[in-house]
Short mmCIF file of C-alpha atoms in Angstrom, two decimals:
data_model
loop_
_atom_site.label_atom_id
_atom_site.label_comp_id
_atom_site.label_asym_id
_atom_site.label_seq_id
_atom_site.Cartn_x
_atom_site.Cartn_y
_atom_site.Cartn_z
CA UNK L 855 -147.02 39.98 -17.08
CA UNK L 856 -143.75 39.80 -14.90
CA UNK L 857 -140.61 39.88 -17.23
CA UNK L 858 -138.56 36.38 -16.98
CA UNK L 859 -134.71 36.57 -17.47
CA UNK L 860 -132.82 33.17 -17.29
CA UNK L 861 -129.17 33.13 -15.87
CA UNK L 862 -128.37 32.36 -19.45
CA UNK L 863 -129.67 35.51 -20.43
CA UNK L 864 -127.38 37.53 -17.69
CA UNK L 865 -124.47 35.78 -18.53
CA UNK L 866 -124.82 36.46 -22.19
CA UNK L 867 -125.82 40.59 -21.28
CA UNK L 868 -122.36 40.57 -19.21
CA UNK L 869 -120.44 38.96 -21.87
CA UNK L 870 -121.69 41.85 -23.87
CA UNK L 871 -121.20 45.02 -21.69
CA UNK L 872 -118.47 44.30 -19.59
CA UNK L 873 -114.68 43.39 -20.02
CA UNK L 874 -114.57 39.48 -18.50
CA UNK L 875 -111.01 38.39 -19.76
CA UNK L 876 -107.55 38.99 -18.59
CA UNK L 877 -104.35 38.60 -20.62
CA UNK L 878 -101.74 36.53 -18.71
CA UNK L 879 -98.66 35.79 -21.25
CA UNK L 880 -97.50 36.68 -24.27
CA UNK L 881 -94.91 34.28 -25.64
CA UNK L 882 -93.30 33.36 -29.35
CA UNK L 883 -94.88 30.08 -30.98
CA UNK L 884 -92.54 28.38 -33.44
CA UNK L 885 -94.72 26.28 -35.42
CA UNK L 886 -94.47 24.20 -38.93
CA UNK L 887 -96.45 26.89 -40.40
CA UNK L 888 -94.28 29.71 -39.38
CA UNK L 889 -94.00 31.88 -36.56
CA UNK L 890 -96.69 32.89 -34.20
CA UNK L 891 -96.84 34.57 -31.04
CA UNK L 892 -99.19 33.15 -28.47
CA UNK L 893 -101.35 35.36 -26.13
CA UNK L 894 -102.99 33.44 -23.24
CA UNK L 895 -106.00 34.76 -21.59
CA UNK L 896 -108.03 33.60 -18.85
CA UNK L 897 -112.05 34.30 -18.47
CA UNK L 898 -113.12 36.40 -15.23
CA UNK L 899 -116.12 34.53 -15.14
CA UNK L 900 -115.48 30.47 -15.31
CA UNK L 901 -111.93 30.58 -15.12
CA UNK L 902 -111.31 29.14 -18.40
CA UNK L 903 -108.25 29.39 -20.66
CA UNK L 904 -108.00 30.93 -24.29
CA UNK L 905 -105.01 31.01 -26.51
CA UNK L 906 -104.86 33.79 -29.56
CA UNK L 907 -102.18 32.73 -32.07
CA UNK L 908 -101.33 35.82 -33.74
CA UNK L 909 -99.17 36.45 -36.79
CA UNK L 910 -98.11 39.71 -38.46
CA UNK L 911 -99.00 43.21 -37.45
CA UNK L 912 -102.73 43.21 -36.92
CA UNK L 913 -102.69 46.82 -35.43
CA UNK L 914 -103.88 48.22 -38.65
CA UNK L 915 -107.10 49.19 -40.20
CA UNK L 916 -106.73 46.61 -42.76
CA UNK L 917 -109.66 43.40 -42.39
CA UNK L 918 -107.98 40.52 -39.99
CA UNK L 919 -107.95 36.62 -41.23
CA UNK L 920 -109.64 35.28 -38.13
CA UNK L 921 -110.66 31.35 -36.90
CA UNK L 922 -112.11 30.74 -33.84
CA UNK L 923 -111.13 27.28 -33.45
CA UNK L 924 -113.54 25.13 -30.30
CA UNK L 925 -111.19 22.42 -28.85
CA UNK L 926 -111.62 19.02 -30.40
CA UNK L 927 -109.21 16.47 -28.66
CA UNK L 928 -109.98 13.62 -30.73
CA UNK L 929 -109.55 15.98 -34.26
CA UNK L 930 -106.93 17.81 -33.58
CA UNK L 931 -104.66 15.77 -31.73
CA UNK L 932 -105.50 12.42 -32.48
CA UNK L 933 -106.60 12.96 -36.26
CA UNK L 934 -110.02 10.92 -35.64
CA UNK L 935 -111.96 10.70 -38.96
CA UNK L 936 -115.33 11.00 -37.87
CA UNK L 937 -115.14 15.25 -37.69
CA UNK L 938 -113.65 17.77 -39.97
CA UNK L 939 -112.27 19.45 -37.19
CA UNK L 940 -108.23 18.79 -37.14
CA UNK L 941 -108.53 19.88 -40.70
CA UNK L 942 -110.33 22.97 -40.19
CA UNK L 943 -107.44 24.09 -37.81
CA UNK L 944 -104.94 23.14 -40.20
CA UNK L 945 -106.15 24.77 -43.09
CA UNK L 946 -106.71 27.76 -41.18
CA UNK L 947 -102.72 28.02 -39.87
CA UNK L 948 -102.25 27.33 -43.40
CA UNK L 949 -104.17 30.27 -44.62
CA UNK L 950 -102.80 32.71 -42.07
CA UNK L 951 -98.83 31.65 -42.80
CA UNK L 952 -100.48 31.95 -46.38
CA UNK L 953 -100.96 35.63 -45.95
CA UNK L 954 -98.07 36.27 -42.90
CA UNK L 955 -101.20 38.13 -41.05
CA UNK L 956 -103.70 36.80 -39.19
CA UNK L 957 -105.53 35.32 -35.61
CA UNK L 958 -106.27 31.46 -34.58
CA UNK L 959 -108.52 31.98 -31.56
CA UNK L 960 -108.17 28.30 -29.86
CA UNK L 961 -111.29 27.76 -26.97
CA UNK L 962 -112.14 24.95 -24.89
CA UNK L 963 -115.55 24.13 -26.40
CA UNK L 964 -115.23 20.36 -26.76
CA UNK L 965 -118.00 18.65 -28.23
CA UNK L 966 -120.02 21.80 -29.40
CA UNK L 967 -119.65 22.38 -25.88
CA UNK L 968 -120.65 19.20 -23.96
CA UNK L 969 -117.21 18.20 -22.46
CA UNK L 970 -115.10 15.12 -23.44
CA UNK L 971 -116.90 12.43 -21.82
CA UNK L 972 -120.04 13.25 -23.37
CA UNK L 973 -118.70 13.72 -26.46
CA UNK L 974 -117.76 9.97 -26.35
CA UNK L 975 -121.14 9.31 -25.34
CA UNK L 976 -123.05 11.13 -28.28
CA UNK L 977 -120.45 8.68 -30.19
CA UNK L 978 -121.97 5.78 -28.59
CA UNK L 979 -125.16 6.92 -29.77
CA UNK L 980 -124.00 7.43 -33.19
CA UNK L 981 -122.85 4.28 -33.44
CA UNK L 982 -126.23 2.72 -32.77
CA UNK L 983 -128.02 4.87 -35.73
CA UNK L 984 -127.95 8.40 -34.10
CA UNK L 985 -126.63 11.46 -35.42
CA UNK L 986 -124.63 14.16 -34.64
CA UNK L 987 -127.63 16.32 -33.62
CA UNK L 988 -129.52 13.74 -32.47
CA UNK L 989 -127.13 12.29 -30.11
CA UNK L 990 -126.66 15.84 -28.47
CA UNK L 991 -130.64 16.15 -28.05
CA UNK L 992 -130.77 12.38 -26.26
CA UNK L 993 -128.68 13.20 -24.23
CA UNK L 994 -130.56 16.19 -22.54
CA UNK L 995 -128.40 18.66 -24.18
CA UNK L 996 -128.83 21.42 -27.26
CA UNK L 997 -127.45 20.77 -30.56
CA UNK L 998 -124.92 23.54 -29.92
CA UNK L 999 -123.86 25.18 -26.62
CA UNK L 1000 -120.95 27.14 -27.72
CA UNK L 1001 -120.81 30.52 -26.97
CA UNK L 1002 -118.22 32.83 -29.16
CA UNK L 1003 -118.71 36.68 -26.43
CA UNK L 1004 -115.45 35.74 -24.70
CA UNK L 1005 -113.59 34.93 -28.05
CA UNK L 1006 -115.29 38.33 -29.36
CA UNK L 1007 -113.38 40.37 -26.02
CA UNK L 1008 -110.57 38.54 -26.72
CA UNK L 1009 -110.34 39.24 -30.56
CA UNK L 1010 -111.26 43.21 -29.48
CA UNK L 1011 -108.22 42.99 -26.78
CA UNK L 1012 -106.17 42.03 -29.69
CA UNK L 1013 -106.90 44.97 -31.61
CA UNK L 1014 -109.02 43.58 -34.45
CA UNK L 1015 -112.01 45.95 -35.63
CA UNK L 1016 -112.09 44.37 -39.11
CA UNK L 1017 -112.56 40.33 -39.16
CA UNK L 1018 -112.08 37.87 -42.65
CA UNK L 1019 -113.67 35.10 -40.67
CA UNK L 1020 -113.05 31.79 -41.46
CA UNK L 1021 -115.75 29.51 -41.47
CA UNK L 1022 -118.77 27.61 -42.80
CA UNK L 1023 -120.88 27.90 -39.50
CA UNK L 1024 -123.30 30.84 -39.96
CA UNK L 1025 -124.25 30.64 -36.24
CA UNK L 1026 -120.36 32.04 -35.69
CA UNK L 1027 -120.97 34.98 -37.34
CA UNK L 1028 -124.40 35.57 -35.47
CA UNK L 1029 -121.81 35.22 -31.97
CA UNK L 1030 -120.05 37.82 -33.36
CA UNK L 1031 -123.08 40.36 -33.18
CA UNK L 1032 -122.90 43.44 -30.96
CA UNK L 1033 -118.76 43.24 -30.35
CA UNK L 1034 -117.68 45.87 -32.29
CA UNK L 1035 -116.60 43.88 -34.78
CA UNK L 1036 -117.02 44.10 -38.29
CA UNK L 1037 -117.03 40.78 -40.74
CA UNK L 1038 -115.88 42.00 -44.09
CA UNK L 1039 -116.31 38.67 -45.62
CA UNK L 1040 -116.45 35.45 -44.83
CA UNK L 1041 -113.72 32.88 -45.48
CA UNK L 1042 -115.41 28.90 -46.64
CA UNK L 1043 -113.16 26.25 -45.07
CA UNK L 1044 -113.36 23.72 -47.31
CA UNK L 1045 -111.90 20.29 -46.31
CA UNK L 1046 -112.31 16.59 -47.99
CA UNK L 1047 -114.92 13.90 -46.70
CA UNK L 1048 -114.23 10.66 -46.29
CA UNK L 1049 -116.49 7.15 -44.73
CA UNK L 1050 -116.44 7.57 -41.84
CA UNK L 1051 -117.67 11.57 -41.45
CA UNK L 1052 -119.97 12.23 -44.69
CA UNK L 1053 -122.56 11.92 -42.58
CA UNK L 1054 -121.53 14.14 -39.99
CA UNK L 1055 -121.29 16.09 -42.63
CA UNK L 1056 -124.26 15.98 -43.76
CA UNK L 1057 -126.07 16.50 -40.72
CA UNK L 1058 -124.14 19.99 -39.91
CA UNK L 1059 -125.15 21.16 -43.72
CA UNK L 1060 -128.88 19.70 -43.67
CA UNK L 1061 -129.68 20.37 -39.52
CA UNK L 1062 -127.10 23.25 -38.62
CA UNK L 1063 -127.00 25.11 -41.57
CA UNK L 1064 -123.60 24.88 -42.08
CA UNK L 1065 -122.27 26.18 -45.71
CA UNK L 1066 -120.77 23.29 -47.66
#
């Protein structure tokens, strides 16, 4: 009858009772959308690197527009068509410069967490009849390793108490849970399909229980 706690479990109980990030620069972000300022923070814990774009005054009571955007290198800077992701981030700068008020929380989480590399290789996978879910589980790893307790600190550094969260992903708002944060509603990001994702698509509405 011994109690078993994995190191998952600790790291997870830290995220939620102690203070793991550190602010290291605040600087102004010109962008097409309009003007942002950038706060860059760095985890205690595994040393990675976070970036809050912030526009407007966000001090207030008043419910925040929020994304919290996990890196995708091949969607958001190369504009792949097989994820939704580069247009996700773009529709949610164009929400916030929509409003003049809101937070884009940008985290390295590429691949649903499973680095680059793999990333490539679930798409190997894929292309031999896999899918998105699939691939991950072949590859020895969960469907979904993010983890949003960082970006929670982060958005609670900031100042937010109050979040309009942007998303389809109903597991985001679960990450949320026991921040001190309060969703007030949540935002759909809808974006077009096309060939060559629909059924990536699919596969995060039907598997992941994803809202689209």
């Amino acid at each position: 009858n011994v109690k078993i706690a994995t190191i998952a479990d600790l790291i997870k109980y830290r995220r939620r009772t102690e203070k793991l990030i550190k602010k290291m620069a605040v600087a102004k972000m010109p962008t097409r959308y309009g003007d942002f300022v950038a706060h860059a923070y760095l985890s205690e814990v595994d040393n990675n690197e976070y970036v809050a774009f912030v526009m407007g005054d966000i001090s207030d009571a008043e419910p925040t527009l929020c994304r919290i955007h996990s890196s995708c290198v091949t969607g958001d800077l190369f504009e792949s068509l097989r994820c939704d992701c580069g247009d996700q981030l773009h529709l949610a700068l164009e929400k916030i410069a929509s409003e003049n008020r809101g937070v884009l929380l940008y985290i390295e989480q590429e691949g649903r967490g499973i680095g680059l590399v793999n990333k490539m290789r679930a798409y190997e996978l894929q292309d031999a009849g896999a899918d998105t879910v699939e691939a991950n589980l072949m590859l020895g790893m969960k469907a979904d390793l993010r983890d949003y307790g960082i970006g929670a600190q982060i958005l609670s550094d900031l100042g937010v108490r109050k979040i309009r969260y942007m998303t389809n992903n109903p597991a985001k708002l679960a990450g949320l849970d026991g921040y001190n944060l309060e969703i007030t509603e949540t935002v759909p990001m809808r974006t077009p399909t096309n060939p060559h994702n629909a059924r990536y698509m699919a596969t995060k509405r039907d598997k992941m229980g994803h809202l689209l």
